């Protein structure tokens, strides 16, 4: 990998800043002052220091956001704030994007990454990664709804696979697990059984639960244990 790419991926400087840093002798590779920003280095072996501080390389980041209402699951939008605005400055250079989508009024667990393969894996309906939601309905759910969810549902543009509906002690509060993430899927499935969703929060993706201690609107990197839960091996 080129030295300037390595340094910018580490978040230590932008590519144009790297040029200046190299010029004034602030960058060393294995103890020797680097002469040019475009030299090739081995990111797994070479020790790169900027102004004496060693850099640790990471190509991909995996972040957890506790999404608040009012944000669009996108990287830019003309009319509304977007979830990437909530990403702290230290991750800005990774250019993360949301993994799948939550509606503007849905809260809870949203992952952000710059790893396209991971995104594809997590959002592919073929992988059967269930997404778990807590929903508050305008009417109590009924036992027969459980079977209707279990049988899957046909919609105009797709067929929802078998979904799990769990009714809590308060029957207007339910947990729903779906394997896909089609547009307004949970809301549409609830409408099919005659209920409107008045509050929706994603509480887990596969085996990964939302960290309930993460405040709404806050972002943090996934821990290594959490990444393993999702099948990513750091
Ligand atoms: N289903 C919905 O209806 N909305 C979401 O935000 C996610 C799933």
CSV table of C-alpha atoms and ligand atoms in Angstrom, one decimal:
chain,number,residue,atom,x,y,z
A,1,UNK,CA,0.0,0.0,0.0
A,2,UNK,CA,1.1,3.6,-0.7
A,3,UNK,CA,2.5,5.4,2.4
A,4,UNK,CA,0.1,8.4,1.9
A,5,UNK,CA,-2.9,6.1,1.7
A,6,UNK,CA,-1.8,4.2,4.8
A,7,UNK,CA,-1.4,7.4,6.8
A,8,UNK,CA,-4.7,8.9,5.7
A,9,UNK,CA,-6.5,5.5,6.4
A,10,UNK,CA,-5.1,5.7,9.9
A,11,UNK,CA,-6.7,9.1,10.2
A,12,UNK,CA,-3.4,10.7,11.0
A,13,UNK,CA,-3.5,13.2,8.1
A,14,UNK,CA,-5.1,13.8,4.7
A,15,UNK,CA,-3.2,12.8,1.6
A,16,UNK,CA,-2.2,16.4,0.9
A,17,UNK,CA,-1.1,16.9,4.5
A,18,UNK,CA,1.0,13.7,4.2
A,19,UNK,CA,3.0,15.3,1.4
A,20,UNK,CA,4.0,18.2,3.7
A,21,UNK,CA,4.7,15.9,6.6
A,22,UNK,CA,7.0,13.8,4.4
A,23,UNK,CA,8.7,16.9,3.0
A,24,UNK,CA,9.6,18.1,6.5
A,25,UNK,CA,10.9,14.7,7.6
A,26,UNK,CA,8.1,14.0,10.1
A,27,UNK,CA,7.3,10.5,8.7
A,28,UNK,CA,9.5,7.5,9.4
A,29,UNK,CA,9.2,3.9,8.1
A,30,UNK,CA,11.0,1.4,10.2
A,31,UNK,CA,13.0,4.2,11.8
A,32,UNK,CA,14.2,5.7,8.5
A,33,UNK,CA,12.8,9.1,7.3
A,34,UNK,CA,10.5,8.6,4.4
A,35,UNK,CA,11.6,10.6,1.3
A,36,UNK,CA,8.4,10.3,-0.8
A,37,UNK,CA,4.7,10.0,0.0
A,38,UNK,CA,4.0,7.4,-2.7
A,39,UNK,CA,6.5,4.8,-1.6
A,40,UNK,CA,5.0,1.3,-1.0
A,41,UNK,CA,4.9,-0.1,2.4
A,42,UNK,CA,3.7,-3.4,3.9
A,43,UNK,CA,0.9,-2.4,6.3
A,44,UNK,CA,1.2,-5.6,8.2
A,45,UNK,CA,4.9,-5.4,8.9
A,46,UNK,CA,6.3,-1.9,8.5
A,47,UNK,CA,6.3,0.4,11.5
A,48,UNK,CA,5.2,3.9,10.4
A,49,UNK,CA,5.5,6.9,12.7
A,50,UNK,CA,4.3,10.4,12.3
A,51,UNK,CA,6.1,12.9,14.5
A,52,UNK,CA,7.3,10.0,16.5
A,53,UNK,CA,3.9,8.4,17.1
A,54,UNK,CA,3.4,4.9,15.7
A,55,UNK,CA,0.3,4.4,13.6
A,56,UNK,CA,-2.0,1.4,13.8
A,57,UNK,CA,-3.6,0.5,10.5
A,58,UNK,CA,-7.3,-0.3,10.0
A,59,UNK,CA,-8.9,-0.5,6.6
A,60,UNK,CA,-12.4,-1.1,7.8
A,61,UNK,CA,-14.5,0.2,10.7
A,62,UNK,CA,-17.7,-1.2,12.2
A,63,UNK,CA,-19.7,1.3,14.2
A,64,UNK,CA,-22.8,1.0,16.3
A,65,UNK,CA,-25.3,3.9,16.3
A,66,UNK,CA,-28.3,4.2,18.6
A,67,UNK,CA,-30.3,6.0,16.0
A,68,UNK,CA,-32.7,8.7,17.1
A,69,UNK,CA,-35.8,9.8,15.3
A,70,UNK,CA,-35.4,12.5,12.6
A,71,UNK,CA,-32.4,11.1,10.8
A,72,UNK,CA,-32.4,9.5,7.3
A,73,UNK,CA,-30.3,6.3,6.9
A,74,UNK,CA,-28.2,7.8,4.1
A,75,UNK,CA,-24.9,9.6,3.7
A,76,UNK,CA,-26.6,12.8,2.2
A,77,UNK,CA,-30.0,14.2,1.8
A,78,UNK,CA,-31.3,17.6,0.6
A,79,UNK,CA,-34.0,18.0,3.2
A,80,UNK,CA,-33.3,16.0,6.3
A,81,UNK,CA,-30.3,15.3,8.6
A,82,UNK,CA,-28.5,12.0,7.8
A,83,UNK,CA,-27.1,9.4,10.2
A,84,UNK,CA,-23.5,9.9,9.1
A,85,UNK,CA,-23.7,13.4,10.7
A,86,UNK,CA,-23.7,11.6,14.0
A,87,UNK,CA,-20.4,10.0,13.3
A,88,UNK,CA,-17.6,11.5,15.4
A,89,UNK,CA,-14.8,13.4,13.6
A,90,UNK,CA,-12.2,10.8,14.4
A,91,UNK,CA,-14.0,8.4,12.0
A,92,UNK,CA,-14.8,11.0,9.3
A,93,UNK,CA,-12.0,9.8,6.9
A,94,UNK,CA,-13.4,6.2,6.8
A,95,UNK,CA,-16.4,7.5,4.8
A,96,UNK,CA,-18.8,5.1,6.5
A,97,UNK,CA,-22.4,4.4,5.3
A,98,UNK,CA,-25.3,2.8,7.0
A,99,UNK,CA,-25.8,-1.0,6.8
A,100,UNK,CA,-29.4,-1.3,5.6
A,101,UNK,CA,-32.0,1.3,6.5
A,102,UNK,CA,-34.2,2.4,9.3
A,103,UNK,CA,-37.1,4.8,8.6
A,104,UNK,CA,-36.7,8.4,9.6
A,105,UNK,CA,-39.0,7.8,12.6
A,106,UNK,CA,-37.5,4.5,13.6
A,107,UNK,CA,-35.0,4.4,16.5
A,108,UNK,CA,-32.3,1.9,17.7
A,109,UNK,CA,-29.6,-0.3,16.3
A,110,UNK,CA,-28.0,0.9,13.1
A,111,UNK,CA,-24.5,-0.3,12.0
A,112,UNK,CA,-22.2,1.9,10.0
A,113,UNK,CA,-19.2,0.7,8.0
A,114,UNK,CA,-17.0,1.3,5.0
A,115,UNK,CA,-16.8,-2.5,4.3
A,116,UNK,CA,-19.0,-3.2,1.3
A,117,UNK,CA,-18.8,-7.0,1.7
A,118,UNK,CA,-19.9,-6.8,5.2
A,119,UNK,CA,-22.9,-4.6,4.2
A,120,UNK,CA,-23.8,-7.0,1.5
A,121,UNK,CA,-23.6,-10.0,3.9
A,122,UNK,CA,-25.7,-8.3,6.6
A,123,UNK,CA,-28.4,-7.1,4.3
A,124,UNK,CA,-28.8,-10.1,2.0
A,125,UNK,CA,-32.1,-11.8,2.6
A,126,UNK,CA,-30.5,-15.1,1.6
A,127,UNK,CA,-28.3,-15.0,4.7
A,128,UNK,CA,-31.3,-15.1,7.0
A,129,UNK,CA,-29.9,-12.7,9.5
A,130,UNK,CA,-33.0,-11.8,11.6
A,131,UNK,CA,-33.5,-8.2,12.7
A,132,UNK,CA,-35.4,-7.8,15.9
A,133,UNK,CA,-37.7,-4.9,16.5
A,134,UNK,CA,-39.8,-3.6,19.4
A,135,UNK,CA,-43.0,-2.1,18.2
A,136,UNK,CA,-45.9,-0.3,19.9
A,137,UNK,CA,-49.2,-0.7,18.1
A,138,UNK,CA,-52.4,1.3,18.1
A,139,UNK,CA,-54.4,-1.8,19.0
A,140,UNK,CA,-53.5,-4.9,20.9
A,141,UNK,CA,-52.0,-7.8,18.9
A,142,UNK,CA,-53.9,-11.0,18.8
A,143,UNK,CA,-52.8,-14.6,19.1
A,144,UNK,CA,-53.8,-15.4,15.5
A,145,UNK,CA,-51.5,-12.7,14.2
A,146,UNK,CA,-48.6,-14.9,15.3
A,147,UNK,CA,-49.5,-17.5,12.8
A,148,UNK,CA,-50.1,-15.0,10.0
A,149,UNK,CA,-46.6,-13.6,10.6
A,150,UNK,CA,-45.2,-17.1,10.7
A,151,UNK,CA,-46.7,-18.0,7.3
A,152,UNK,CA,-45.0,-15.0,5.6
A,153,UNK,CA,-46.8,-12.4,3.6
A,154,UNK,CA,-47.1,-11.5,0.0
A,155,UNK,CA,-46.8,-7.9,-1.0
A,156,UNK,CA,-46.9,-6.3,-4.4
A,157,UNK,CA,-43.2,-6.2,-4.9
A,158,UNK,CA,-41.9,-8.9,-2.6
A,159,UNK,CA,-42.8,-11.8,-0.4
A,160,UNK,CA,-41.9,-11.5,3.3
A,161,UNK,CA,-40.4,-14.7,4.6
A,162,UNK,CA,-41.7,-16.3,7.8
A,163,UNK,CA,-41.5,-13.7,10.6
A,164,UNK,CA,-41.7,-14.1,14.4
A,165,UNK,CA,-44.2,-12.1,16.4
A,166,UNK,CA,-43.9,-12.1,20.2
A,167,UNK,CA,-46.7,-10.5,22.2
A,168,UNK,CA,-45.6,-9.0,25.5
A,169,UNK,CA,-47.7,-8.7,28.7
A,170,UNK,CA,-49.1,-5.5,27.2
A,171,UNK,CA,-50.5,-6.9,23.9
A,172,UNK,CA,-50.1,-3.5,22.1
A,173,UNK,CA,-46.3,-4.0,22.6
A,174,UNK,CA,-44.7,-6.6,20.5
A,175,UNK,CA,-41.3,-7.9,19.3
A,176,UNK,CA,-41.0,-8.7,15.6
A,177,UNK,CA,-38.2,-10.5,13.9
A,178,UNK,CA,-37.8,-10.4,10.1
A,179,UNK,CA,-35.1,-11.8,7.8
A,180,UNK,CA,-35.3,-9.0,5.2
A,181,UNK,CA,-35.4,-5.3,5.4
A,182,UNK,CA,-37.8,-4.1,2.7
A,183,UNK,CA,-39.2,-0.7,2.7
A,184,UNK,CA,-41.5,-0.1,5.7
A,185,UNK,CA,-41.6,-3.9,6.1
A,186,UNK,CA,-42.5,-4.1,9.8
A,187,UNK,CA,-45.1,-1.4,9.5
A,188,UNK,CA,-46.7,-3.0,6.4
A,189,UNK,CA,-46.8,-6.4,8.0
A,190,UNK,CA,-48.5,-5.0,11.0
A,191,UNK,CA,-51.0,-3.1,8.8
A,192,UNK,CA,-51.8,-6.4,7.2
A,193,UNK,CA,-53.2,-7.7,10.5
A,194,UNK,CA,-55.0,-4.4,11.1
A,195,UNK,CA,-52.6,-2.6,13.4
A,196,UNK,CA,-50.6,0.6,12.9
A,197,UNK,CA,-47.1,0.9,14.3
A,198,UNK,CA,-46.9,4.0,16.5
A,199,UNK,CA,-43.3,3.5,17.7
A,200,UNK,CA,-40.6,1.3,16.3
A,201,UNK,CA,-37.1,0.5,17.5
A,202,UNK,CA,-34.6,-2.0,16.3
A,203,UNK,CA,-33.2,-3.9,19.2
A,204,UNK,CA,-30.9,-6.5,17.6
A,205,UNK,CA,-29.3,-7.6,14.4
A,206,UNK,CA,-28.6,-11.4,14.4
A,207,UNK,CA,-27.0,-12.1,17.7
A,208,UNK,CA,-25.9,-8.5,18.3
A,209,UNK,CA,-28.1,-6.6,20.7
A,210,UNK,CA,-28.3,-2.8,20.8
A,211,UNK,CA,-26.1,-1.5,23.7
A,212,UNK,CA,-28.9,0.1,25.7
A,213,UNK,CA,-26.3,2.1,27.6
A,214,UNK,CA,-25.3,3.9,24.3
A,215,UNK,CA,-27.3,7.1,24.4
A,216,UNK,CA,-29.6,8.0,21.5
A,217,UNK,CA,-27.6,9.7,18.8
A,218,UNK,CA,-24.2,8.3,20.0
A,219,UNK,CA,-21.8,6.1,18.0
A,220,UNK,CA,-19.1,3.8,19.1
A,221,UNK,CA,-17.0,1.1,17.5
A,222,UNK,CA,-18.1,-2.5,17.9
A,223,UNK,CA,-16.0,-4.4,20.3
A,224,UNK,CA,-14.1,-7.5,19.1
A,225,UNK,CA,-16.6,-9.8,20.8
A,226,UNK,CA,-19.5,-8.0,19.1
A,227,UNK,CA,-17.8,-8.3,15.7
A,228,UNK,CA,-17.4,-12.0,16.3
A,229,UNK,CA,-21.1,-12.2,17.0
A,230,UNK,CA,-21.7,-10.8,13.5
A,231,UNK,CA,-19.1,-13.2,11.9
A,232,UNK,CA,-16.4,-10.5,11.4
A,233,UNK,CA,-13.1,-11.7,12.7
A,234,UNK,CA,-10.8,-8.8,13.7
B,1,LIG,N1,-39.6,-1.9,9.1
B,1,LIG,C1,-40.2,-0.7,9.1
B,1,LIG,O1,-41.3,-0.6,8.8
B,1,LIG,N2,-39.4,0.4,9.3
B,1,LIG,C2,-38.1,0.4,9.7
B,1,LIG,O2,-37.5,1.4,9.9
B,1,LIG,C3,-37.5,-0.9,9.7
B,1,LIG,C4,-38.3,-2.0,9.4
